[in-house]
């Protein structure tokens, strides 16, 4: 797949025992037991045909096992695994960069923006990894692609 | 004052689409101009921006301080012009209002979808609006106070407009998601206490209690319903004299991740919005384009709304509570099938997806079925409409089961998937067949069908468990064969990709008495390409007329009607249906 657009991945913590998410300052409904892990709850790329199934297949390819998180793609034991996955997916679909946002950060970000330009700018402020596809590319190329509205 | 041109009106934020009027988005002095420019034969929907009416002292302003809050003025202006107004009272977060309609001082906890992402939408002028949770107890008190004040204000000023409770949501994979149902901090806090009480109750009765995820989900649904009912009942109680019911609205372009799609470089897919419009019909919700950009909604999508969103459409979605001044030739949505579902904590209509019926009807009888709640089953509404009623055994109570049998006895056509039906009710069904000496015939398809006939009524029942495990092709073949037994008359449509169509029906006029009814099919081409479609002729239908043709050509042939639609083209065809 060829693509000139960044890939955005939104991730969260999850407790597989109860299928619940833990938010930074929230009081839990039940005592959380079991191992927590990361999962991807949402992705976005301007590439139209990227699907959840593509992410599942990529997860299997990277970790040699099936994604079994019923609320997203995962589990990822740590943030490095998550980044590793994001990078491999970004390279596979030809995205120049992969941006990571936690659900918590994303929600905080959305609360602060009021228009499309602000939203786009904030999306680009997430943790970013450049893929091999982009190394050596003039950064102004990216700037032209993802221009403000 | 001059009239607004239709172009001006279509880009006007105070008239954002269909029959809506956003009074707070324009100056009070321009209201008369705006209302006079509204020319549709559907009541003007005026949603009440209740946060806008909150004043600094914590009370509510209805024109005492700010003329833009003077709701009675809207009513009387419209009345003078011979136009009807309906006020919509939000019963949850509204995606077209700042903070979802909540005053800033009360907006504390962001409303979130089940994946944790905050509900945020892009409105028609590119602003991003965030929704806040209605599970905050402080908020409920203010809401209650507001609806009481509103009721007093309207009745003391002689405002006789109908009032509709407004639920706001969006469509996702063929299901309606309500913004009220959120996973916010406020919700979790309140639910935590609710669950604690339930666990204590259970412990007193049964000792130690294990709460599985399924059980917890059921409690969550109970809690959500309890709080939602508080808002509904408060509004209904305080606005009782004018209250006509609740309408669910599905906002196009307002899914949680539409914020990504609509802010990206991707061209907006108008075809997707058409799909949502058809899904809205199926789910008995009212679609609205008020959040979409003018360029998107002013094209062929606008035509689809003009066809569909009539008084009769809202009448049907309000279960007949509103707008009863119809002529015999008023068009209504064509619903040949009613599929009943039981809310057991599962997704809506999942049973009909599992056994393949929903998919089959979407393809072969596009836009002609509706999903309804079993709890709302009213036998009287099922008499004489010549529809086919589908029921599923999952979660069915004895009371509902008896209603199903009564519908059959009343001469209607019933299809019953008995998968997961309580064994005692299966016994009851067998006993019922014997007691009433009903003629039965067994047919083996994937499942064994039992066909029962009693007078005009027919009942077909089968265990759909085996069907649910079959390939989709086999499911389609099964339903196709089953519906052949139902002796159903409908016109087949063959069409290119991108073509969308909607069905309506009406009673015959005085000069059309040879027909049982008249069916109208309206075609739309939202793509940038010329597209074709064909209505395949049938012996029970006569082609009557073409109407509202734009950028389209129609040719009647011995085997049907051929259509060609240019980009943005649309056309409606009427067919008389006779037995």
PDB file of C-alpha atoms in Angstrom, chain A residues 35-139:
ATOM      1  CA  UNK A  35      -2.579  -7.677  34.296  1.00  0.00           C
ATOM      2  CA  UNK A  36      -3.171  -4.384  32.649  1.00  0.00           C
ATOM      3  CA  UNK A  37      -2.135  -3.811  29.083  1.00  0.00           C
ATOM      4  CA  UNK A  38      -2.337  -1.244  26.344  1.00  0.00           C
ATOM      5  CA  UNK A  39      -4.682  -1.487  23.428  1.00  0.00           C
ATOM      6  CA  UNK A  40      -5.425   0.578  20.365  1.00  0.00           C
ATOM      7  CA  UNK A  41      -8.971   1.859  20.532  1.00  0.00           C
ATOM      8  CA  UNK A  42      -9.016   3.914  17.387  1.00  0.00           C
ATOM      9  CA  UNK A  43      -6.900   4.588  14.313  1.00  0.00           C
ATOM     10  CA  UNK A  44      -7.114   7.038  11.485  1.00  0.00           C
ATOM     11  CA  UNK A  45      -5.325   7.598   8.223  1.00  0.00           C
ATOM     12  CA  UNK A  46      -6.403   9.446   5.140  1.00  0.00           C
ATOM     13  CA  UNK A  47      -5.850   6.163   3.382  1.00  0.00           C
ATOM     14  CA  UNK A  48      -9.430   5.073   2.844  1.00  0.00           C
ATOM     15  CA  UNK A  49      -9.092   1.324   2.737  1.00  0.00           C
ATOM     16  CA  UNK A  50      -7.270   0.764   6.025  1.00  0.00           C
ATOM     17  CA  UNK A  51      -9.477  -1.412   8.198  1.00  0.00           C
ATOM     18  CA  UNK A  52      -9.523  -3.033  11.648  1.00  0.00           C
ATOM     19  CA  UNK A  53      -8.821  -6.299   9.913  1.00  0.00           C
ATOM     20  CA  UNK A  54      -5.590  -4.851   8.471  1.00  0.00           C
ATOM     21  CA  UNK A  55      -4.517  -3.921  11.979  1.00  0.00           C
ATOM     22  CA  UNK A  56      -5.367  -7.394  13.281  1.00  0.00           C
ATOM     23  CA  UNK A  57      -3.318  -9.012  10.543  1.00  0.00           C
ATOM     24  CA  UNK A  58      -0.399  -6.706  11.216  1.00  0.00           C
ATOM     25  CA  UNK A  59      -0.588  -7.485  14.932  1.00  0.00           C
ATOM     26  CA  UNK A  60      -0.412 -11.165  14.124  1.00  0.00           C
ATOM     27  CA  UNK A  61       2.514 -10.603  11.818  1.00  0.00           C
ATOM     28  CA  UNK A  62       4.487  -8.641  14.420  1.00  0.00           C
ATOM     29  CA  UNK A  63       3.676 -10.612  17.573  1.00  0.00           C
ATOM     30  CA  UNK A  64       3.027 -14.057  16.086  1.00  0.00           C
ATOM     31  CA  UNK A  65      -0.320 -14.339  17.845  1.00  0.00           C
ATOM     32  CA  UNK A  66      -3.860 -13.090  17.320  1.00  0.00           C
ATOM     33  CA  UNK A  67      -5.138  -9.886  18.760  1.00  0.00           C
ATOM     34  CA  UNK A  68      -7.697 -10.929  21.333  1.00  0.00           C
ATOM     35  CA  UNK A  69      -8.808  -7.643  22.802  1.00  0.00           C
ATOM     36  CA  UNK A  70     -12.485  -7.404  21.973  1.00  0.00           C
ATOM     37  CA  UNK A  71     -12.538  -3.632  22.379  1.00  0.00           C
ATOM     38  CA  UNK A  72      -9.652  -2.823  20.047  1.00  0.00           C
ATOM     39  CA  UNK A  73      -6.273  -4.147  18.974  1.00  0.00           C
ATOM     40  CA  UNK A  74      -4.038  -5.638  21.652  1.00  0.00           C
ATOM     41  CA  UNK A  75      -2.732  -6.555  24.095  1.00  0.00           C
ATOM     42  CA  UNK A  76       0.498  -4.577  24.129  1.00  0.00           C
ATOM     43  CA  UNK A  77       2.452  -5.237  27.297  1.00  0.00           C
ATOM     44  CA  UNK A  78       4.239  -1.907  27.267  1.00  0.00           C
ATOM     45  CA  UNK A  79       4.492   1.300  25.332  1.00  0.00           C
ATOM     46  CA  UNK A  80       7.515   0.054  23.373  1.00  0.00           C
ATOM     47  CA  UNK A  81       5.492  -2.815  21.958  1.00  0.00           C
ATOM     48  CA  UNK A  82       2.796  -0.359  21.015  1.00  0.00           C
ATOM     49  CA  UNK A  83       5.281   1.862  19.236  1.00  0.00           C
ATOM     50  CA  UNK A  84       6.843  -1.126  17.523  1.00  0.00           C
ATOM     51  CA  UNK A  85       3.467  -2.141  16.197  1.00  0.00           C
ATOM     52  CA  UNK A  86       2.607   1.386  15.097  1.00  0.00           C
ATOM     53  CA  UNK A  87       5.894   1.746  13.281  1.00  0.00           C
ATOM     54  CA  UNK A  88       5.505  -1.564  11.459  1.00  0.00           C
ATOM     55  CA  UNK A  89       1.959  -0.685  10.424  1.00  0.00           C
ATOM     56  CA  UNK A  90       3.001   2.769   9.295  1.00  0.00           C
ATOM     57  CA  UNK A  91       5.777   1.316   7.166  1.00  0.00           C
ATOM     58  CA  UNK A  92       3.495  -1.299   5.723  1.00  0.00           C
ATOM     59  CA  UNK A  93       0.954   1.251   4.539  1.00  0.00           C
ATOM     60  CA  UNK A  94       3.626   3.753   3.521  1.00  0.00           C
ATOM     61  CA  UNK A  95       2.789   6.479   6.030  1.00  0.00           C
ATOM     62  CA  UNK A  96       5.621   8.925   6.649  1.00  0.00           C
ATOM     63  CA  UNK A  97       4.843   9.336  10.352  1.00  0.00           C
ATOM     64  CA  UNK A  98       2.897   7.586  13.044  1.00  0.00           C
ATOM     65  CA  UNK A  99       1.362   9.682  15.814  1.00  0.00           C
ATOM     66  CA  UNK A 100       0.361   8.217  19.161  1.00  0.00           C
ATOM     67  CA  UNK A 101      -2.195   9.677  21.545  1.00  0.00           C
ATOM     68  CA  UNK A 102      -3.555   8.123  24.690  1.00  0.00           C
ATOM     69  CA  UNK A 103      -7.321   8.387  25.118  1.00  0.00           C
ATOM     70  CA  UNK A 104      -6.718  10.598  28.137  1.00  0.00           C
ATOM     71  CA  UNK A 105      -4.464  12.980  26.208  1.00  0.00           C
ATOM     72  CA  UNK A 106      -6.750  12.941  23.212  1.00  0.00           C
ATOM     73  CA  UNK A 107      -9.753  13.891  25.315  1.00  0.00           C
ATOM     74  CA  UNK A 108      -7.833  16.680  27.007  1.00  0.00           C
ATOM     75  CA  UNK A 109      -6.700  17.907  23.629  1.00  0.00           C
ATOM     76  CA  UNK A 110     -10.219  17.910  22.186  1.00  0.00           C
ATOM     77  CA  UNK A 111     -11.467  19.869  25.164  1.00  0.00           C
ATOM     78  CA  UNK A 112      -9.030  22.624  24.273  1.00  0.00           C
ATOM     79  CA  UNK A 113      -9.713  22.912  20.541  1.00  0.00           C
ATOM     80  CA  UNK A 114     -12.554  24.782  18.875  1.00  0.00           C
ATOM     81  CA  UNK A 115     -12.074  24.385  15.165  1.00  0.00           C
ATOM     82  CA  UNK A 116     -10.691  22.065  12.522  1.00  0.00           C
ATOM     83  CA  UNK A 117      -7.360  23.896  12.249  1.00  0.00           C
ATOM     84  CA  UNK A 118      -6.828  23.620  15.991  1.00  0.00           C
ATOM     85  CA  UNK A 119      -7.785  19.951  15.950  1.00  0.00           C
ATOM     86  CA  UNK A 120      -5.339  19.105  13.169  1.00  0.00           C
ATOM     87  CA  UNK A 121      -2.547  21.050  14.861  1.00  0.00           C
ATOM     88  CA  UNK A 122      -3.157  19.216  18.135  1.00  0.00           C
ATOM     89  CA  UNK A 123      -3.171  15.838  16.436  1.00  0.00           C
ATOM     90  CA  UNK A 124       0.291  16.591  15.144  1.00  0.00           C
ATOM     91  CA  UNK A 125       1.502  17.376  18.658  1.00  0.00           C
ATOM     92  CA  UNK A 126       1.267  13.743  19.749  1.00  0.00           C
ATOM     93  CA  UNK A 127       4.271  11.457  20.189  1.00  0.00           C
ATOM     94  CA  UNK A 128       5.549  10.888  16.669  1.00  0.00           C
ATOM     95  CA  UNK A 129       7.703   8.229  15.100  1.00  0.00           C
ATOM     96  CA  UNK A 130       9.067   8.641  11.615  1.00  0.00           C
ATOM     97  CA  UNK A 131       8.890   5.581   9.493  1.00  0.00           C
ATOM     98  CA  UNK A 132      11.595   4.467   7.118  1.00  0.00           C
ATOM     99  CA  UNK A 133       9.385   5.675   4.320  1.00  0.00           C
ATOM    100  CA  UNK A 134       9.921   9.214   5.411  1.00  0.00           C
ATOM    101  CA  UNK A 135      13.601   9.242   6.337  1.00  0.00           C
ATOM    102  CA  UNK A 136      15.420  11.594   4.010  1.00  0.00           C
ATOM    103  CA  UNK A 137      12.234  13.218   2.790  1.00  0.00           C
ATOM    104  CA  UNK A 138      11.945  16.984   2.824  1.00  0.00           C
ATOM    105  CA  UNK A 139       9.737  17.902   5.760  1.00  0.00           C
TER     106      UNK A 139
END
